[in-house]
Amino acid sequence: MIDLTAAEVADLTGGRLAAPPTTRVDGPTVIDSRTVSAGALFVALAGDTSDGHDHAAGAVADGAALVLASRELDGVPSVVVDDVPRALGLLAAEHLRRLRADGALQVVAVTGSVGKTTTKDLLGHVLSASGPTVMPRASFNNEIGLPLTVLQADTQTRYLVLEMGASAPGDLTYLTGIAPPDVSIVLAVGSAHLGGFGGIEGVARAKSEIVTGLAPGGVAVLNADDLRVVAMRDLAPGRVVTFGTVRDADLRATDVTIDRLGRVSCTVAAGERTERLSLRLVGEHHLTNALATLAAAVELGVDLTEAAALVGSSDPASPHRMAVTDRADGVTIIDDSYNANPDSMRAALKALAVVAGRDRRSVAVLGEMLELGPDSRDQHDEIGRLVVRLNIKLLVVVGAGASGLADGATQEGSWGKEVVEVEDVAAAERFLADELRSGDVVLVKSSNGSGLWRLGDSLTAVTA
C-alpha cells in the first residue's frame, strides 16, 4: 500500500499532474472500480472490452484519491502518462525500493512452464507461518498483476512472493527490473507459449532472465531434474541451490511413492538432514513444486522440518488446478481446467490414470492447448496418442481447435465410442450429463481461453 502525494506520483511516473499536488494517496492500488476504497489509486486501463477511463469518475466518487490515466479526464484528479502499465511498474519499483531500505523484506519469485501458481501458493502457505506475507491473487504474473502485488506490501511485510510469467523474450527482465528477487525459482522449461519464443531453447533463454535478474546477493533455486533449468547455474550472478530427484541435487527426494489417490510421499534430504514429506495434492508432478518450495523456504530462513510439515498440509489454494471433488453420485471430478500445455496435459493424464486405477472408468475431457505455434497440431496429436497409451477409457474432445487430440487417439488405436468430439462447452455438458455414471473419474483440462473452466464449475456443482 503506497503513501504518496499526487505530486510524487507524477514525478515518479513522468506524468502530468491534473490534481492538487498535496492530494494524498494512502489506500490500495486497484484496476477495478468496484474494489475502490478510501485513498485508493485507481489505475485506468484500456482493455479489449472495457476502458477504465470510463469508470474513473465513479471510482473517485467512491473514495479514490487519484487516477492514473493515459488521457485527460475532466473534473477527475489524475496523473496523465503516456503508458499506464509502465507507470504502474515505476510506482511498484519505487515502492519496493523504499520498503527494502529497512532490510527486512525478502522477495521470492517463481517461474516455469508449469507449476508456477501451485508453487506460489505453497510458498505463501509456508512463509506466512513465519511472518506477514504478500502473494498474488490468482495468476497475477504479468506487467499488470506483478506491480499490483508489489504495491500490496507494506512496512510490516516480511515476505513478498511473486509469480513471474513470460509470453515473449524480455518479459522476465522487465518484471525483475520492477522487483529483483532475493530468491529466484525456476521449475521447468517446457512447451508452453512456444509461439512467442520460436522454440524450446527460446523458452529456456526467456526463463533464465529470472536468474540474471536476481538482486545483489540473491540465490537461484533450480530444478536439477530439468537439464535446461540446471544449465542456468552458469548464468547466476551468485549462489545456486538445486532441487530434484537426481543424486547430486542439493535438496533431493528419495524413496518416492504415489498412492491410489495420486498423492506423492518421499524422503527429503538436505545436507545431513532428512524429513518425510507426504503431499495432499494430487499428481506426481507436484513433487517438483513441493521440492522447489522447500528449497526456497530453507534459503529464506524457515526450518526444514517446519517447512515440510506445512507443504504436506497444503490443499489446492487456487481454483481449477487439480482440484478433486467426490460427488454424491459417486463420480470423481479432477478439475485442472485453468490452463494447459503439453507438459501439464501429460502430468494431469497420468494422475487421472493413477486415481482411476483398474476398477474405475477414466474419462478425459480435453480442450485446446493455445499458443503452441506451428507445432500445435503435432502437439495435440501426441497428447491424443498418450491418452490411449495410458488406457484412458473415454476421451471427450471439446472444440474444433482440439481436434488433433481425437486424430492422435484414433491413429493410436482408439475406436468406436472411445473418442467423442463435441463442438463446445455446452455440448460437452449435455453429453456428460447422460454419459457419466457412478465410479467414473473425470479429468477436465484445457487452456484458459477455451472456457472449459465453466464445465469444471458445472461438473463439481452437481449434488446428486
Coordinates of N, CA and C in Angstrom, one line a residue, residues 269-379:
A269 N 16.1 -35.1 1.5 CA 17.4 -35.0 2.1 C 18.0 -33.7 1.7
A270 N 18.5 -32.9 2.7 CA 19.2 -31.7 2.5 C 20.4 -31.7 3.4
G271 N 21.6 -31.8 2.8 CA 22.8 -32.0 3.6 C 22.7 -33.2 4.5
E272 N 22.9 -33.0 5.8 CA 22.8 -34.1 6.7 C 21.4 -34.4 7.3
R273 N 20.5 -33.6 6.9 CA 19.1 -33.7 7.4 C 18.2 -34.4 6.4
T274 N 17.3 -35.1 7.0 CA 16.2 -35.8 6.2 C 14.9 -35.6 6.9
E275 N 13.8 -35.5 6.1 CA 12.5 -35.3 6.6 C 11.6 -36.1 5.7
R276 N 10.5 -36.6 6.2 CA 9.5 -37.3 5.5 C 8.5 -36.3 5.0
L277 N 8.1 -36.4 3.7 CA 7.1 -35.5 3.1 C 6.0 -36.3 2.5
S278 N 4.8 -36.0 2.8 CA 3.6 -36.6 2.2 C 2.7 -35.5 1.8
L279 N 2.3 -35.5 0.5 CA 1.5 -34.4 -0.1 C 0.1 -34.8 -0.1
R280 N -0.8 -33.8 0.1 CA -2.2 -33.9 -0.1 C -2.6 -33.6 -1.5
L281 N -1.7 -32.9 -2.2 CA -2.0 -32.5 -3.6 C -2.0 -33.8 -4.5
V282 N -2.9 -33.8 -5.5 CA -3.0 -34.9 -6.4 C -2.1 -34.7 -7.6
G283 N -1.3 -35.8 -7.9 CA -0.4 -35.7 -9.1 C 1.0 -35.8 -8.7
E284 N 1.8 -36.7 -9.3 CA 3.2 -36.8 -9.0 C 4.0 -35.6 -9.4
H285 N 3.5 -34.8 -10.4 CA 4.2 -33.6 -10.8 C 4.3 -32.6 -9.7
H286 N 3.4 -32.7 -8.7 CA 3.5 -31.7 -7.6 C 4.8 -31.9 -6.8
L287 N 5.5 -33.0 -6.9 CA 6.7 -33.2 -6.2 C 7.7 -32.1 -6.6
T288 N 7.8 -31.7 -7.8 CA 8.7 -30.7 -8.2 C 8.3 -29.4 -7.5
N289 N 7.0 -29.0 -7.5 CA 6.6 -27.8 -6.8 C 6.9 -27.8 -5.3
A290 N 6.7 -29.0 -4.7 CA 7.0 -29.1 -3.3 C 8.5 -29.0 -3.0
L291 N 9.3 -29.6 -3.8 CA 10.7 -29.5 -3.5 C 11.3 -28.1 -3.8
A292 N 10.7 -27.4 -4.8 CA 11.1 -26.1 -5.0 C 10.8 -25.2 -3.8
T293 N 9.6 -25.4 -3.3 CA 9.1 -24.6 -2.1 C 10.0 -24.9 -0.9
L294 N 10.3 -26.1 -0.7 CA 11.2 -26.4 0.5 C 12.6 -25.8 0.3
A295 N 13.2 -25.9 -0.9 CA 14.5 -25.3 -1.1 C 14.5 -23.8 -0.9
A296 N 13.5 -23.1 -1.4 CA 13.4 -21.7 -1.3 C 13.1 -21.3 0.1
A297 N 12.2 -22.0 0.8 CA 11.9 -21.7 2.2 C 13.1 -21.8 3.1
V298 N 13.9 -22.8 2.9 CA 15.1 -23.0 3.7 C 16.0 -21.8 3.5
E299 N 16.2 -21.4 2.2 CA 17.0 -20.3 1.9 C 16.5 -19.0 2.6
L300 N 15.2 -18.9 2.8 CA 14.6 -17.7 3.4 C 14.6 -17.8 4.9
G301 N 15.1 -18.9 5.5 CA 15.3 -19.0 6.9 C 14.3 -19.9 7.6
V302 N 13.4 -20.6 6.9 CA 12.5 -21.5 7.5 C 13.1 -22.8 7.8
D303 N 12.9 -23.4 9.0 CA 13.4 -24.7 9.3 C 12.8 -25.8 8.4
L304 N 13.6 -26.7 8.0 CA 13.2 -27.8 7.0 C 12.0 -28.6 7.6
T305 N 12.1 -28.9 8.9 CA 11.0 -29.7 9.5 C 9.7 -29.0 9.4
E306 N 9.7 -27.7 9.8 CA 8.5 -26.9 9.7 C 8.0 -26.8 8.3
A307 N 8.9 -26.5 7.4 CA 8.5 -26.3 6.0 C 7.9 -27.6 5.4
A308 N 8.5 -28.7 5.7 CA 7.9 -30.0 5.2 C 6.5 -30.3 5.7
A309 N 6.3 -30.0 7.0 CA 5.0 -30.2 7.6 C 4.0 -29.3 6.9
L310 N 4.3 -28.0 6.7 CA 3.4 -27.1 6.1 C 3.1 -27.4 4.6
V311 N 4.1 -27.8 3.9 CA 3.9 -28.2 2.5 C 3.0 -29.4 2.5
G312 N 3.2 -30.4 3.4 CA 2.4 -31.6 3.4 C 1.0 -31.4 3.8
S313 N 0.7 -30.3 4.5 CA -0.7 -30.0 4.9 C -1.4 -29.1 3.9
S314 N -0.8 -28.8 2.8 CA -1.4 -27.8 1.9 C -2.4 -28.5 0.9
D315 N -3.6 -27.9 0.8 CA -4.5 -28.3 -0.2 C -4.5 -27.3 -1.4
P316 N -5.1 -27.6 -2.6 CA -5.1 -26.7 -3.7 C -5.7 -25.3 -3.2
A317 N -5.0 -24.2 -3.5 CA -5.4 -22.9 -3.0 C -6.0 -22.1 -4.1
S318 N -5.7 -22.4 -5.3 CA -6.2 -21.6 -6.5 C -7.2 -22.5 -7.2
P319 N -8.2 -21.9 -7.8 CA -9.3 -22.7 -8.4 C -8.8 -23.4 -9.7
H320 N -9.5 -24.5 -10.0 CA -9.3 -25.2 -11.3 C -7.8 -25.7 -11.5
R321 N -7.2 -26.1 -10.4 CA -5.8 -26.6 -10.5 C -5.8 -28.0 -9.8
M322 N -6.0 -29.0 -10.5 CA -6.0 -30.4 -9.9 C -6.9 -30.4 -8.6
A323 N -8.0 -29.8 -8.7 CA -8.9 -29.8 -7.6 C -9.8 -31.0 -7.7
V324 N -9.8 -31.9 -6.7 CA -10.6 -33.1 -6.7 C -11.8 -33.0 -5.9
T325 N -13.0 -33.4 -6.6 CA -14.3 -33.3 -5.9 C -14.9 -34.7 -6.1
D326 N -15.3 -35.3 -5.0 CA -16.0 -36.6 -5.0 C -17.5 -36.2 -4.8
R327 N -18.3 -36.4 -5.9 CA -19.7 -36.1 -5.9 C -20.5 -37.1 -5.2
A328 N -21.7 -36.7 -4.8 CA -22.6 -37.6 -4.1 C -23.1 -38.7 -5.0
D329 N -23.0 -38.6 -6.3 CA -23.4 -39.6 -7.2 C -22.3 -40.6 -7.5
G330 N -21.2 -40.5 -6.8 CA -20.1 -41.5 -7.0 C -19.1 -41.1 -8.1
V331 N -19.3 -40.0 -8.7 CA -18.4 -39.5 -9.8 C -17.3 -38.6 -9.1
T332 N -16.1 -38.8 -9.5 CA -15.0 -38.0 -9.0 C -14.5 -37.1 -10.2
I333 N -14.5 -35.8 -9.9 CA -14.0 -34.8 -10.9 C -12.7 -34.3 -10.5
I334 N -11.7 -34.3 -11.4 CA -10.4 -33.7 -11.3 C -10.4 -32.4 -12.2
D335 N -10.6 -31.3 -11.6 CA -10.7 -30.0 -12.3 C -9.4 -29.4 -12.4
D336 N -8.8 -29.5 -13.6 CA -7.5 -28.8 -13.9 C -7.6 -27.9 -15.1
S337 N -8.8 -27.2 -15.1 CA -9.2 -26.5 -16.3 C -8.6 -25.1 -16.5
Y338 N -7.8 -24.7 -15.5 CA -7.4 -23.3 -15.6 C -6.5 -23.0 -16.8
N339 N -5.6 -23.9 -17.1 CA -4.7 -23.7 -18.2 C -4.1 -25.1 -18.6
A340 N -3.4 -25.1 -19.8 CA -2.9 -26.3 -20.3 C -1.8 -26.1 -21.3
N341 N -0.8 -26.9 -21.3 CA 0.2 -27.0 -22.3 C 0.6 -28.5 -22.4
P342 N 1.4 -28.9 -23.3 CA 1.7 -30.4 -23.4 C 2.2 -31.0 -22.2
D343 N 3.1 -30.3 -21.5 CA 3.7 -30.9 -20.3 C 2.7 -31.1 -19.1
S344 N 1.8 -30.0 -18.9 CA 0.8 -30.2 -17.9 C -0.3 -31.1 -18.3
M345 N -0.5 -31.3 -19.6 CA -1.5 -32.3 -20.0 C -1.0 -33.7 -19.7
R346 N 0.3 -33.9 -20.0 CA 0.8 -35.3 -19.7 C 0.7 -35.6 -18.2
A347 N 1.1 -34.6 -17.4 CA 1.1 -34.8 -15.9 C -0.4 -35.1 -15.4
A348 N -1.3 -34.3 -15.9 CA -2.7 -34.5 -15.5 C -3.3 -35.8 -15.9
L349 N -3.0 -36.2 -17.2 CA -3.5 -37.5 -17.6 C -2.9 -38.7 -16.9
K350 N -1.6 -38.6 -16.5 CA -1.0 -39.6 -15.7 C -1.7 -39.7 -14.3
A351 N -2.0 -38.5 -13.7 CA -2.7 -38.5 -12.5 C -4.1 -39.1 -12.6
L352 N -4.8 -38.9 -13.7 CA -6.1 -39.5 -14.0 C -6.0 -41.0 -14.0
A353 N -5.0 -41.5 -14.7 CA -4.8 -42.9 -14.8 C -4.6 -43.6 -13.4
V354 N -3.8 -42.9 -12.6 CA -3.5 -43.4 -11.3 C -4.7 -43.4 -10.4
V355 N -5.4 -42.3 -10.4 CA -6.6 -42.2 -9.5 C -7.7 -43.2 -9.9
A356 N -7.9 -43.4 -11.2 CA -8.9 -44.3 -11.7 C -8.5 -45.8 -11.4
G357 N -7.2 -46.0 -11.6 CA -6.7 -47.4 -11.4 C -7.4 -48.4 -12.3
R358 N -7.5 -49.6 -11.9 CA -8.1 -50.7 -12.7 C -9.6 -50.8 -12.5
D359 N -10.1 -50.2 -11.4 CA -11.5 -50.5 -11.0 C -12.5 -49.4 -11.4
R360 N -12.0 -48.3 -11.9 CA -12.9 -47.2 -12.2 C -12.7 -46.7 -13.6
R361 N -13.7 -46.2 -14.3 CA -13.6 -45.7 -15.6 C -13.0 -44.3 -15.6
S362 N -11.9 -44.2 -16.4 CA -11.3 -42.9 -16.6 C -11.8 -42.1 -17.8
V363 N -12.2 -40.9 -17.6 CA -12.7 -40.0 -18.6 C -11.9 -38.7 -18.7
A364 N -11.3 -38.5 -19.9 CA -10.6 -37.2 -20.1 C -11.4 -36.3 -21.0
V365 N -11.8 -35.1 -20.4 CA -12.5 -34.1 -21.2 C -11.5 -33.0 -21.5
L366 N -11.0 -32.9 -22.7 CA -9.9 -32.1 -23.0 C -10.3 -31.0 -24.1
G367 N -9.8 -29.8 -23.9 CA -9.9 -28.8 -24.9 C -8.6 -28.4 -25.5
E368 N -8.6 -27.3 -26.2 CA -7.4 -26.9 -27.0 C -6.3 -26.4 -26.1
M369 N -5.1 -26.7 -26.5 CA -3.9 -26.0 -25.9 C -3.5 -24.9 -26.8
L370 N -3.5 -23.7 -26.3 CA -3.3 -22.5 -27.1 C -1.8 -22.1 -27.1
E371 N -1.5 -21.2 -28.0 CA -0.2 -20.6 -28.1 C 1.0 -21.5 -28.3
L372 N 0.7 -22.6 -29.1 CA 1.8 -23.6 -29.4 C 2.5 -23.3 -30.7
G373 N 2.1 -22.3 -31.4 CA 2.8 -22.0 -32.7 C 2.5 -23.1 -33.8
P374 N 3.5 -23.2 -34.7 CA 3.3 -24.0 -35.9 C 3.2 -25.5 -35.5
D375 N 3.7 -25.9 -34.3 CA 3.7 -27.3 -33.9 C 2.4 -27.7 -33.2
S376 N 1.4 -26.8 -33.2 CA 0.2 -27.1 -32.4 C -0.5 -28.4 -32.8
R377 N -0.6 -28.6 -34.1 CA -1.3 -29.9 -34.5 C -0.6 -31.1 -34.0
D378 N 0.7 -31.1 -34.2 CA 1.5 -32.3 -33.8 C 1.5 -32.5 -32.3
Q379 N 1.5 -31.4 -31.5 CA 1.4 -31.5 -30.0 C 0.1 -32.0 -29.6

